[in-house]
Amino acid sequence: MDLMDSVHSEDGQAEDGPSSDERQPLPVGATALEQAILAKLDDDKAQDIVLIDLRGKSPMTDAMIVASGRSHRHVGAVADHLLRLFKEQGLGKVKVEGLPHCDWVLLDAGDVIVHLFRPEVRTFYNIEKIWAVDSAHRGGPARD
């Protein structure tokens, strides 16, 4: 699996925009948990979903998923839905940071870390560059 799989973005398109058949495919998760997270993010209309495979590259986690929400409320709702998903998956207490403000919410489920951002905050922090990953919302290849 590549360091970065396909990117999914809706780019704020109206309801009459492209159907789900015309959208870019979601990244492919290697584990059932990753696949469940990616499916939940897609169901919740998260934008610019990126899966970064960190197996063998970082001792802290196997994968990092980065996605954007359209607003504070959207980021908070997506985070809440993911917390419910983690509980259903038997993960119980997942570490969460940033939930009160919902600019950047981090959910640490051990094997997978999920970062949810508002688009402006994601652009500002540019965490994908730390792992040398390009994202469609930045518009070009990563530079060294």
mmCIF file of N, CA and C in Angstrom:
data_model
loop_
_atom_site.group_PDB
_atom_site.id
_atom_site.type_symbol
_atom_site.label_atom_id
_atom_site.label_comp_id
_atom_site.label_asym_id
_atom_site.label_seq_id
_atom_site.Cartn_x
_atom_site.Cartn_y
_atom_site.Cartn_z
ATOM 1 N N MET A 1 0.852 -1.176 0.000
ATOM 2 C CA MET A 1 0.000 0.000 0.000
ATOM 3 C C MET A 1 0.890 1.229 0.000
ATOM 4 N N ASP A 2 0.529 2.221 -0.786
ATOM 5 C CA ASP A 2 1.249 3.483 -0.852
ATOM 6 C C ASP A 2 1.160 4.228 0.461
ATOM 7 N N LEU A 3 2.070 5.174 0.685
ATOM 8 C CA LEU A 3 2.006 6.010 1.870
ATOM 9 C C LEU A 3 0.688 6.757 1.905
ATOM 10 N N MET A 4 0.229 7.180 0.757
ATOM 11 C CA MET A 4 -1.068 7.850 0.691
ATOM 12 C C MET A 4 -1.910 7.167 -0.373
ATOM 13 N N ASP A 5 -3.078 6.747 0.018
ATOM 14 C CA ASP A 5 -3.995 6.178 -0.947
ATOM 15 C C ASP A 5 -4.826 7.294 -1.561
ATOM 16 N N SER A 6 -5.801 6.942 -2.332
ATOM 17 C CA SER A 6 -6.652 7.916 -3.015
ATOM 18 C C SER A 6 -7.232 8.930 -2.046
ATOM 19 N N VAL A 7 -7.556 10.086 -2.559
ATOM 20 C CA VAL A 7 -8.130 11.159 -1.767
ATOM 21 C C VAL A 7 -9.569 11.340 -2.188
ATOM 22 N N HIS A 8 -10.431 11.572 -1.208
ATOM 23 C CA HIS A 8 -11.850 11.783 -1.480
ATOM 24 C C HIS A 8 -12.207 13.194 -1.057
ATOM 25 N N SER A 9 -12.861 13.922 -1.924
ATOM 26 C CA SER A 9 -13.244 15.289 -1.592
ATOM 27 C C SER A 9 -14.558 15.622 -2.256
ATOM 28 N N GLU A 10 -15.367 16.388 -1.535
ATOM 29 C CA GLU A 10 -16.605 16.872 -2.133
ATOM 30 C C GLU A 10 -16.493 18.337 -2.505
ATOM 31 N N ASP A 11 -15.471 19.027 -1.993
ATOM 32 C CA ASP A 11 -15.189 20.419 -2.310
ATOM 33 C C ASP A 11 -16.408 21.320 -2.215
ATOM 34 N N GLY A 12 -17.271 21.065 -1.226
ATOM 35 C CA GLY A 12 -18.403 21.936 -0.975
ATOM 36 C C GLY A 12 -19.406 21.988 -2.101
ATOM 37 N N GLN A 13 -19.555 20.920 -2.860
ATOM 38 C CA GLN A 13 -20.469 20.931 -3.983
ATOM 39 C C GLN A 13 -21.902 20.885 -3.509
ATOM 40 N N ALA A 14 -22.786 21.475 -4.295
ATOM 41 C CA ALA A 14 -24.200 21.514 -3.974
ATOM 42 C C ALA A 14 -24.796 20.119 -4.072
ATOM 43 N N GLU A 15 -26.008 19.960 -3.556
ATOM 44 C CA GLU A 15 -26.691 18.678 -3.558
ATOM 45 C C GLU A 15 -26.847 18.100 -4.966
ATOM 46 N N ASP A 16 -26.962 18.978 -5.971
ATOM 47 C CA ASP A 16 -27.141 18.480 -7.327
ATOM 48 C C ASP A 16 -25.798 18.232 -8.015
ATOM 49 N N GLY A 17 -24.705 18.173 -7.250
ATOM 50 C CA GLY A 17 -23.369 17.914 -7.785
ATOM 51 C C GLY A 17 -23.255 16.475 -8.244
ATOM 52 N N PRO A 18 -22.024 15.990 -8.426
ATOM 53 C CA PRO A 18 -21.824 14.642 -8.930
ATOM 54 C C PRO A 18 -22.418 13.600 -7.994
ATOM 55 N N SER A 19 -22.909 12.532 -8.571
ATOM 56 C CA SER A 19 -23.440 11.437 -7.766
ATOM 57 C C SER A 19 -22.273 10.700 -7.112
ATOM 58 N N SER A 20 -22.606 9.803 -6.188
ATOM 59 C CA SER A 20 -21.550 9.069 -5.493
ATOM 60 C C SER A 20 -20.741 8.207 -6.454
ATOM 61 N N ASP A 21 -21.322 7.837 -7.616
ATOM 62 C CA ASP A 21 -20.592 7.057 -8.601
ATOM 63 C C ASP A 21 -19.488 7.871 -9.258
ATOM 64 N N GLU A 22 -19.632 9.206 -9.311
ATOM 65 C CA GLU A 22 -18.672 10.061 -9.993
ATOM 66 C C GLU A 22 -17.580 10.575 -9.068
ATOM 67 N N ARG A 23 -17.748 10.429 -7.735
ATOM 68 C CA ARG A 23 -16.750 10.907 -6.786
ATOM 69 C C ARG A 23 -15.518 10.020 -6.820
ATOM 70 N N GLN A 24 -14.390 10.591 -6.392
ATOM 71 C CA GLN A 24 -13.164 9.810 -6.304
ATOM 72 C C GLN A 24 -13.336 8.730 -5.248
ATOM 73 N N PRO A 25 -12.687 7.597 -5.422
ATOM 74 C CA PRO A 25 -12.841 6.522 -4.447
ATOM 75 C C PRO A 25 -12.203 6.883 -3.114
ATOM 76 N N LEU A 26 -12.720 6.278 -2.062
ATOM 77 C CA LEU A 26 -12.131 6.440 -0.738
ATOM 78 C C LEU A 26 -10.793 5.717 -0.683
ATOM 79 N N PRO A 27 -9.925 6.140 0.242
ATOM 80 C CA PRO A 27 -8.711 5.349 0.470
ATOM 81 C C PRO A 27 -9.108 3.950 0.922
ATOM 82 N N VAL A 28 -8.233 3.005 0.727
ATOM 83 C CA VAL A 28 -8.517 1.624 1.106
ATOM 84 C C VAL A 28 -7.795 1.323 2.407
ATOM 85 N N GLY A 29 -8.552 0.978 3.432
ATOM 86 C CA GLY A 29 -7.966 0.639 4.718
ATOM 87 C C GLY A 29 -7.494 -0.795 4.746
ATOM 88 N N ALA A 30 -6.406 -1.053 5.437
ATOM 89 C CA ALA A 30 -5.837 -2.395 5.509
ATOM 90 C C ALA A 30 -6.532 -3.248 6.566
ATOM 91 N N THR A 31 -7.130 -2.615 7.574
ATOM 92 C CA THR A 31 -7.786 -3.363 8.647
ATOM 93 C C THR A 31 -9.280 -3.057 8.660
ATOM 94 N N ALA A 32 -10.018 -3.890 9.369
ATOM 95 C CA ALA A 32 -11.469 -3.677 9.482
ATOM 96 C C ALA A 32 -11.769 -2.339 10.172
ATOM 97 N N LEU A 33 -10.969 -1.968 11.166
ATOM 98 C CA LEU A 33 -11.183 -0.695 11.856
ATOM 99 C C LEU A 33 -10.964 0.477 10.913
ATOM 100 N N GLU A 34 -9.890 0.443 10.143
ATOM 101 C CA GLU A 34 -9.630 1.518 9.179
ATOM 102 C C GLU A 34 -10.768 1.620 8.168
ATOM 103 N N GLN A 35 -11.228 0.476 7.670
ATOM 104 C CA GLN A 35 -12.327 0.475 6.702
ATOM 105 C C GLN A 35 -13.596 1.042 7.314
ATOM 106 N N ALA A 36 -13.878 0.700 8.566
ATOM 107 C CA ALA A 36 -15.073 1.213 9.245
ATOM 108 C C ALA A 36 -14.978 2.727 9.439
ATOM 109 N N ILE A 37 -13.805 3.216 9.810
ATOM 110 C CA ILE A 37 -13.612 4.658 9.995
ATOM 111 C C ILE A 37 -13.804 5.386 8.673
ATOM 112 N N LEU A 38 -13.192 4.883 7.615
ATOM 113 C CA LEU A 38 -13.310 5.522 6.302
ATOM 114 C C LEU A 38 -14.758 5.530 5.825
ATOM 115 N N ALA A 39 -15.480 4.444 6.051
ATOM 116 C CA ALA A 39 -16.892 4.384 5.653
ATOM 117 C C ALA A 39 -17.724 5.382 6.441
ATOM 118 N N LYS A 40 -17.454 5.501 7.750
ATOM 119 C CA LYS A 40 -18.195 6.451 8.587
ATOM 120 C C LYS A 40 -17.900 7.891 8.155
ATOM 121 N N LEU A 41 -16.641 8.193 7.862
ATOM 122 C CA LEU A 41 -16.294 9.538 7.383
ATOM 123 C C LEU A 41 -17.012 9.850 6.074
ATOM 124 N N ASP A 42 -17.084 8.875 5.183
ATOM 125 C CA ASP A 42 -17.781 9.069 3.917
ATOM 126 C C ASP A 42 -19.275 9.268 4.149
ATOM 127 N N ASP A 43 -19.869 8.456 5.020
ATOM 128 C CA ASP A 43 -21.297 8.595 5.340
ATOM 129 C C ASP A 43 -21.608 9.969 5.915
ATOM 130 N N ASP A 44 -20.675 10.492 6.716
ATOM 131 C CA ASP A 44 -20.876 11.793 7.369
ATOM 132 C C ASP A 44 -20.442 12.967 6.498
ATOM 133 N N LYS A 45 -20.096 12.708 5.246
ATOM 134 C CA LYS A 45 -19.734 13.741 4.274
ATOM 135 C C LYS A 45 -18.477 14.517 4.654
ATOM 136 N N ALA A 46 -17.518 13.826 5.301
ATOM 137 C CA ALA A 46 -16.221 14.456 5.562
ATOM 138 C C ALA A 46 -15.534 14.695 4.221
ATOM 139 N N GLN A 47 -14.658 15.681 4.191
ATOM 140 C CA GLN A 47 -14.006 16.070 2.947
ATOM 141 C C GLN A 47 -12.510 15.779 3.012
ATOM 142 N N ASP A 48 -11.892 15.628 1.829
ATOM 143 C CA ASP A 48 -10.440 15.444 1.707
ATOM 144 C C ASP A 48 -9.919 14.367 2.643
ATOM 145 N N ILE A 49 -10.486 13.192 2.569
ATOM 146 C CA ILE A 49 -10.093 12.078 3.436
ATOM 147 C C ILE A 49 -8.769 11.489 2.934
ATOM 148 N N VAL A 50 -7.794 11.425 3.832
ATOM 149 C CA VAL A 50 -6.473 10.894 3.490
ATOM 150 C C VAL A 50 -6.110 9.831 4.513
ATOM 151 N N LEU A 51 -5.666 8.677 4.028
ATOM 152 C CA LEU A 51 -5.164 7.608 4.884
ATOM 153 C C LEU A 51 -3.659 7.545 4.711
ATOM 154 N N ILE A 52 -2.937 7.672 5.809
ATOM 155 C CA ILE A 52 -1.478 7.601 5.780
ATOM 156 C C ILE A 52 -1.068 6.317 6.485
ATOM 157 N N ASP A 53 -0.448 5.412 5.749
ATOM 158 C CA ASP A 53 -0.005 4.136 6.293
ATOM 159 C C ASP A 53 1.327 4.357 7.004
ATOM 160 N N LEU A 54 1.354 4.099 8.306
ATOM 161 C CA LEU A 54 2.568 4.316 9.093
ATOM 162 C C LEU A 54 3.178 3.012 9.602
ATOM 163 N N ARG A 55 2.694 1.879 9.098
ATOM 164 C CA ARG A 55 3.248 0.599 9.521
ATOM 165 C C ARG A 55 4.741 0.565 9.195
ATOM 166 N N GLY A 56 5.558 0.295 10.205
ATOM 167 C CA GLY A 56 6.997 0.231 10.011
ATOM 168 C C GLY A 56 7.680 1.591 9.958
ATOM 169 N N LYS A 57 6.904 2.666 10.018
ATOM 170 C CA LYS A 57 7.471 4.017 9.953
ATOM 171 C C LYS A 57 7.369 4.756 11.284
ATOM 172 N N SER A 58 6.410 4.335 12.123
ATOM 173 C CA SER A 58 6.210 5.006 13.397
ATOM 174 C C SER A 58 5.782 3.990 14.448
ATOM 175 N N PRO A 59 6.388 4.043 15.626
ATOM 176 C CA PRO A 59 6.000 3.105 16.677
ATOM 177 C C PRO A 59 4.696 3.503 17.379
ATOM 178 N N MET A 60 4.199 4.729 17.135
ATOM 179 C CA MET A 60 3.020 5.180 17.880
ATOM 180 C C MET A 60 1.696 4.693 17.304
ATOM 181 N N THR A 61 1.632 4.386 16.004
ATOM 182 C CA THR A 61 0.374 3.965 15.403
ATOM 183 C C THR A 61 0.640 3.278 14.073
ATOM 184 N N ASP A 62 -0.343 2.548 13.594
ATOM 185 C CA ASP A 62 -0.228 1.888 12.291
ATOM 186 C C ASP A 62 -0.735 2.762 11.150
ATOM 187 N N ALA A 63 -1.705 3.622 11.452
ATOM 188 C CA ALA A 63 -2.287 4.453 10.398
ATOM 189 C C ALA A 63 -2.795 5.766 10.975
ATOM 190 N N MET A 64 -2.768 6.782 10.139
ATOM 191 C CA MET A 64 -3.311 8.081 10.497
ATOM 192 C C MET A 64 -4.313 8.452 9.407
ATOM 193 N N ILE A 65 -5.487 8.883 9.834
ATOM 194 C CA ILE A 65 -6.510 9.320 8.895
ATOM 195 C C ILE A 65 -6.754 10.791 9.151
ATOM 196 N N VAL A 66 -6.720 11.580 8.083
ATOM 197 C CA VAL A 66 -6.931 13.024 8.177
ATOM 198 C C VAL A 66 -8.133 13.362 7.310
ATOM 199 N N ALA A 67 -9.043 14.168 7.855
ATOM 200 C CA ALA A 67 -10.234 14.565 7.100
ATOM 201 C C ALA A 67 -10.660 15.958 7.550
ATOM 202 N N SER A 68 -11.483 16.592 6.728
ATOM 203 C CA SER A 68 -11.990 17.930 7.037
ATOM 204 C C SER A 68 -13.498 17.911 7.150
ATOM 205 N N GLY A 69 -13.999 18.795 8.010
ATOM 206 C CA GLY A 69 -15.428 19.058 8.104
ATOM 207 C C GLY A 69 -15.677 20.470 7.619
ATOM 208 N N ARG A 70 -16.910 20.772 7.280
ATOM 209 C CA ARG A 70 -17.225 22.089 6.706
ATOM 210 C C ARG A 70 -17.312 23.200 7.743
ATOM 211 N N SER A 71 -17.571 22.861 9.003
ATOM 212 C CA SER A 71 -17.756 23.869 10.043
ATOM 213 C C SER A 71 -17.426 23.251 11.401
ATOM 214 N N HIS A 72 -17.451 24.088 12.441
ATOM 215 C CA HIS A 72 -17.237 23.579 13.808
ATOM 216 C C HIS A 72 -18.253 22.480 14.113
ATOM 217 N N ARG A 73 -19.496 22.755 13.800
ATOM 218 C CA ARG A 73 -20.573 21.807 14.101
ATOM 219 C C ARG A 73 -20.379 20.492 13.344
ATOM 220 N N HIS A 74 -19.977 20.586 12.081
ATOM 221 C CA HIS A 74 -19.765 19.377 11.285
ATOM 222 C C HIS A 74 -18.602 18.556 11.854
ATOM 223 N N VAL A 75 -17.500 19.207 12.198
ATOM 224 C CA VAL A 75 -16.347 18.506 12.785
ATOM 225 C C VAL A 75 -16.766 17.815 14.089
ATOM 226 N N GLY A 76 -17.523 18.521 14.932
ATOM 227 C CA GLY A 76 -17.980 17.947 16.200
ATOM 228 C C GLY A 76 -18.894 16.750 15.998
ATOM 229 N N ALA A 77 -19.807 16.838 15.030
ATOM 230 C CA ALA A 77 -20.730 15.736 14.759
ATOM 231 C C ALA A 77 -19.977 14.515 14.230
ATOM 232 N N VAL A 78 -19.025 14.732 13.328
ATOM 233 C CA VAL A 78 -18.236 13.617 12.787
ATOM 234 C C VAL A 78 -17.435 12.958 13.915
ATOM 235 N N ALA A 79 -16.834 13.770 14.779
ATOM 236 C CA ALA A 79 -16.071 13.224 15.907
ATOM 237 C C ALA A 79 -16.969 12.401 16.822
ATOM 238 N N ASP A 80 -18.159 12.895 17.115
ATOM 239 C CA ASP A 80 -19.107 12.170 17.960
ATOM 240 C C ASP A 80 -19.486 10.836 17.330
ATOM 241 N N HIS A 81 -19.731 10.835 16.028
ATOM 242 C CA HIS A 81 -20.086 9.587 15.342
ATOM 243 C C HIS A 81 -18.926 8.593 15.363
ATOM 244 N N LEU A 82 -17.701 9.090 15.233
ATOM 245 C CA LEU A 82 -16.540 8.197 15.301
ATOM 246 C C LEU A 82 -16.371 7.617 16.709
ATOM 247 N N LEU A 83 -16.631 8.434 17.736
ATOM 248 C CA LEU A 83 -16.553 7.919 19.103
ATOM 249 C C LEU A 83 -17.549 6.788 19.320
ATOM 250 N N ARG A 84 -18.748 6.940 18.754
ATOM 251 C CA ARG A 84 -19.750 5.869 18.846
ATOM 252 C C ARG A 84 -19.272 4.621 18.102
ATOM 253 N N LEU A 85 -18.671 4.827 16.939
ATOM 254 C CA LEU A 85 -18.141 3.707 16.166
ATOM 255 C C LEU A 85 -17.064 2.963 16.960
ATOM 256 N N PHE A 86 -16.154 3.708 17.586
ATOM 257 C CA PHE A 86 -15.092 3.085 18.376
ATOM 258 C C PHE A 86 -15.680 2.251 19.517
ATOM 259 N N LYS A 87 -16.719 2.777 20.153
ATOM 260 C CA LYS A 87 -17.363 2.052 21.243
ATOM 261 C C LYS A 87 -18.001 0.764 20.709
ATOM 262 N N GLU A 88 -18.660 0.849 19.539
ATOM 263 C CA GLU A 88 -19.261 -0.339 18.912
ATOM 264 C C GLU A 88 -18.196 -1.371 18.548
ATOM 265 N N GLN A 89 -17.003 -0.907 18.205
ATOM 266 C CA GLN A 89 -15.899 -1.797 17.827
ATOM 267 C C GLN A 89 -15.197 -2.380 19.057
ATOM 268 N N GLY A 90 -15.663 -2.006 20.253
ATOM 269 C CA GLY A 90 -15.094 -2.545 21.477
ATOM 270 C C GLY A 90 -13.854 -1.825 21.966
ATOM 271 N N LEU A 91 -13.622 -0.615 21.468
ATOM 272 C CA LEU A 91 -12.424 0.127 21.870
ATOM 273 C C LEU A 91 -12.640 0.948 23.128
ATOM 274 N N GLY A 92 -13.888 1.101 23.558
ATOM 275 C CA GLY A 92 -14.182 1.791 24.812
ATOM 276 C C GLY A 92 -13.682 3.216 24.845
ATOM 277 N N LYS A 93 -12.743 3.476 25.760
ATOM 278 C CA LYS A 93 -12.262 4.849 25.952
ATOM 279 C C LYS A 93 -11.155 5.186 24.966
ATOM 280 N N VAL A 94 -11.504 5.991 23.992
ATOM 281 C CA VAL A 94 -10.541 6.496 23.019
ATOM 282 C C VAL A 94 -10.117 7.875 23.499
ATOM 283 N N LYS A 95 -8.840 8.175 23.403
ATOM 284 C CA LYS A 95 -8.358 9.496 23.814
ATOM 285 C C LYS A 95 -8.811 10.539 22.800
ATOM 286 N N VAL A 96 -9.368 11.655 23.305
ATOM 287 C CA VAL A 96 -9.898 12.711 22.446
ATOM 288 C C VAL A 96 -9.337 14.050 22.902
ATOM 289 N N GLU A 97 -8.907 14.850 21.944
ATOM 290 C CA GLU A 97 -8.440 16.214 22.214
ATOM 291 C C GLU A 97 -9.134 17.163 21.254
ATOM 292 N N GLY A 98 -9.476 18.358 21.724
ATOM 293 C CA GLY A 98 -9.994 19.411 20.866
ATOM 294 C C GLY A 98 -11.490 19.417 20.659
ATOM 295 N N LEU A 99 -12.217 18.555 21.344
ATOM 296 C CA LEU A 99 -13.656 18.460 21.109
ATOM 297 C C LEU A 99 -14.440 19.718 21.489
ATOM 298 N N PRO A 100 -14.092 20.429 22.544
ATOM 299 C CA PRO A 100 -14.906 21.614 22.858
ATOM 300 C C PRO A 100 -14.913 22.684 21.759
ATOM 301 N N HIS A 101 -13.767 22.900 21.100
ATOM 302 C CA HIS A 101 -13.689 23.976 20.105
ATOM 303 C C HIS A 101 -13.967 23.499 18.684
ATOM 304 N N CYS A 102 -13.647 22.251 18.400
ATOM 305 C CA CYS A 102 -13.915 21.604 17.105
ATOM 306 C C CYS A 102 -13.241 22.282 15.922
ATOM 307 N N ASP A 103 -12.082 22.912 16.147
ATOM 308 C CA ASP A 103 -11.254 23.383 15.034
ATOM 309 C C ASP A 103 -10.401 22.225 14.528
ATOM 310 N N TRP A 104 -9.823 21.489 15.485
ATOM 311 C CA TRP A 104 -8.987 20.328 15.201
ATOM 312 C C TRP A 104 -9.274 19.320 16.299
ATOM 313 N N VAL A 105 -9.876 18.205 15.933
ATOM 314 C CA VAL A 105 -10.184 17.155 16.900
ATOM 315 C C VAL A 105 -9.302 15.955 16.584
ATOM 316 N N LEU A 106 -8.614 15.457 17.606
ATOM 317 C CA LEU A 106 -7.759 14.292 17.473
ATOM 318 C C LEU A 106 -8.392 13.149 18.253
ATOM 319 N N LEU A 107 -8.555 12.003 17.587
ATOM 320 C CA LEU A 107 -9.074 10.801 18.229
ATOM 321 C C LEU A 107 -8.001 9.728 18.131
ATOM 322 N N ASP A 108 -7.497 9.275 19.278
ATOM 323 C CA ASP A 108 -6.418 8.281 19.317
ATOM 324 C C ASP A 108 -7.000 6.946 19.732
ATOM 325 N N ALA A 109 -7.141 6.038 18.756
ATOM 326 C CA ALA A 109 -7.683 4.706 19.013
ATOM 327 C C ALA A 109 -6.566 3.665 19.068
ATOM 328 N N GLY A 110 -5.350 4.104 19.290
ATOM 329 C CA GLY A 110 -4.226 3.178 19.379
ATOM 330 C C GLY A 110 -3.656 2.846 18.014
ATOM 331 N N ASP A 111 -4.231 1.865 17.344
ATOM 332 C CA ASP A 111 -3.735 1.452 16.032
ATOM 333 C C ASP A 111 -4.022 2.483 14.950
ATOM 334 N N VAL A 112 -5.022 3.334 15.182
ATOM 335 C CA VAL A 112 -5.397 4.363 14.210
ATOM 336 C C VAL A 112 -5.594 5.682 14.944
ATOM 337 N N ILE A 113 -5.008 6.733 14.389
ATOM 338 C CA ILE A 113 -5.220 8.085 14.902
ATOM 339 C C ILE A 113 -5.991 8.861 13.838
ATOM 340 N N VAL A 114 -7.055 9.550 14.256
ATOM 341 C CA VAL A 114 -7.871 10.321 13.320
ATOM 342 C C VAL A 114 -7.755 11.796 13.672
ATOM 343 N N HIS A 115 -7.449 12.611 12.663
ATOM 344 C CA HIS A 115 -7.414 14.063 12.809
ATOM 345 C C HIS A 115 -8.575 14.624 11.998
ATOM 346 N N LEU A 116 -9.436 15.404 12.635
ATOM 347 C CA LEU A 116 -10.541 16.081 11.952
ATOM 348 C C LEU A 116 -10.315 17.580 12.059
ATOM 349 N N PHE A 117 -10.387 18.271 10.941
ATOM 350 C CA PHE A 117 -10.090 19.703 10.893
ATOM 351 C C PHE A 117 -11.209 20.485 10.216
ATOM 352 N N ARG A 118 -11.289 21.761 10.559
ATOM 353 C CA ARG A 118 -11.952 22.710 9.670
ATOM 354 C C ARG A 118 -10.935 22.995 8.572
ATOM 355 N N PRO A 119 -11.361 23.266 7.327
ATOM 356 C CA PRO A 119 -10.406 23.419 6.215
ATOM 357 C C PRO A 119 -9.320 24.465 6.451
ATOM 358 N N GLU A 120 -9.668 25.600 7.043
ATOM 359 C CA GLU A 120 -8.672 26.655 7.268
ATOM 360 C C GLU A 120 -7.601 26.205 8.249
ATOM 361 N N VAL A 121 -8.014 25.484 9.275
ATOM 362 C CA VAL A 121 -7.084 25.012 10.303
ATOM 363 C C VAL A 121 -6.188 23.920 9.718
ATOM 364 N N ARG A 122 -6.764 23.061 8.891
ATOM 365 C CA ARG A 122 -5.972 22.005 8.252
ATOM 366 C C ARG A 122 -4.897 22.605 7.359
ATOM 367 N N THR A 123 -5.244 23.616 6.601
ATOM 368 C CA THR A 123 -4.275 24.279 5.729
ATOM 369 C C THR A 123 -3.176 24.936 6.560
ATOM 370 N N PHE A 124 -3.545 25.570 7.665
ATOM 371 C CA PHE A 124 -2.581 26.258 8.514
ATOM 372 C C PHE A 124 -1.564 25.279 9.109
ATOM 373 N N TYR A 125 -2.031 24.175 9.690
ATOM 374 C CA TYR A 125 -1.124 23.231 10.348
ATOM 375 C C TYR A 125 -0.432 22.291 9.371
ATOM 376 N N ASN A 126 -1.084 21.968 8.272
ATOM 377 C CA ASN A 126 -0.462 21.212 7.186
ATOM 378 C C ASN A 126 0.237 19.940 7.689
ATOM 379 N N ILE A 127 -0.455 19.148 8.531
ATOM 380 C CA ILE A 127 0.209 17.998 9.149
ATOM 381 C C ILE A 127 0.569 16.902 8.159
ATOM 382 N N GLU A 128 -0.097 16.854 7.013
ATOM 383 C CA GLU A 128 0.261 15.838 6.028
ATOM 384 C C GLU A 128 1.698 16.012 5.541
ATOM 385 N N LYS A 129 2.184 17.248 5.537
ATOM 386 C CA LYS A 129 3.552 17.504 5.081
ATOM 387 C C LYS A 129 4.577 16.861 6.022
ATOM 388 N N ILE A 130 4.243 16.719 7.286
ATOM 389 C CA ILE A 130 5.137 16.062 8.233
ATOM 390 C C ILE A 130 5.464 14.654 7.755
ATOM 391 N N TRP A 131 4.468 14.006 7.167
ATOM 392 C CA TRP A 131 4.642 12.638 6.681
ATOM 393 C C TRP A 131 4.874 12.615 5.173
ATOM 394 N N ALA A 132 5.172 13.781 4.575
ATOM 395 C CA ALA A 132 5.452 13.910 3.143
ATOM 396 C C ALA A 132 4.323 13.374 2.290
ATOM 397 N N VAL A 133 3.100 13.758 2.666
ATOM 398 C CA VAL A 133 1.914 13.316 1.945
ATOM 399 C C VAL A 133 1.260 14.515 1.302
ATOM 400 N N ASP A 134 0.878 14.365 0.039
ATOM 401 C CA ASP A 134 0.163 15.412 -0.666
ATOM 402 C C ASP A 134 -1.324 15.219 -0.450
ATOM 403 N N SER A 135 -2.064 16.310 -0.511
ATOM 404 C CA SER A 135 -3.512 16.254 -0.395
ATOM 405 C C SER A 135 -4.118 17.159 -1.436
ATOM 406 N N ALA A 136 -5.257 16.786 -1.953
ATOM 407 C CA ALA A 136 -5.908 17.548 -3.021
ATOM 408 C C ALA A 136 -6.256 18.964 -2.574
ATOM 409 N N HIS A 137 -6.519 19.178 -1.290
ATOM 410 C CA HIS A 137 -6.923 20.516 -0.863
ATOM 411 C C HIS A 137 -5.762 21.509 -0.885
ATOM 412 N N ARG A 138 -4.513 21.030 -1.008
ATOM 413 C CA ARG A 138 -3.368 21.949 -1.111
ATOM 414 C C ARG A 138 -3.009 22.207 -2.550
ATOM 415 N N GLY A 139 -3.433 21.355 -3.452
ATOM 416 C CA GLY A 139 -3.305 21.625 -4.871
ATOM 417 C C GLY A 139 -2.003 21.269 -5.557
ATOM 418 N N GLY A 140 -1.017 20.739 -4.923
ATOM 419 C CA GLY A 140 0.220 20.415 -5.634
ATOM 420 C C GLY A 140 1.036 19.392 -4.887
ATOM 421 N N PRO A 141 2.123 18.940 -5.518
ATOM 422 C CA PRO A 141 2.964 17.932 -4.876
ATOM 423 C C PRO A 141 3.672 18.492 -3.659
ATOM 424 N N ALA A 142 3.952 17.597 -2.707
ATOM 425 C CA ALA A 142 4.679 18.012 -1.507
ATOM 426 C C ALA A 142 6.088 18.437 -1.890
ATOM 427 N N ARG A 143 6.572 19.489 -1.247
ATOM 428 C CA ARG A 143 7.911 20.001 -1.539
ATOM 429 C C ARG A 143 8.797 19.803 -0.311
ATOM 430 N N ASP A 144 10.067 19.539 -0.569
ATOM 431 C CA ASP A 144 11.036 19.381 0.533
ATOM 432 C C ASP A 144 11.648 20.709 0.884
#
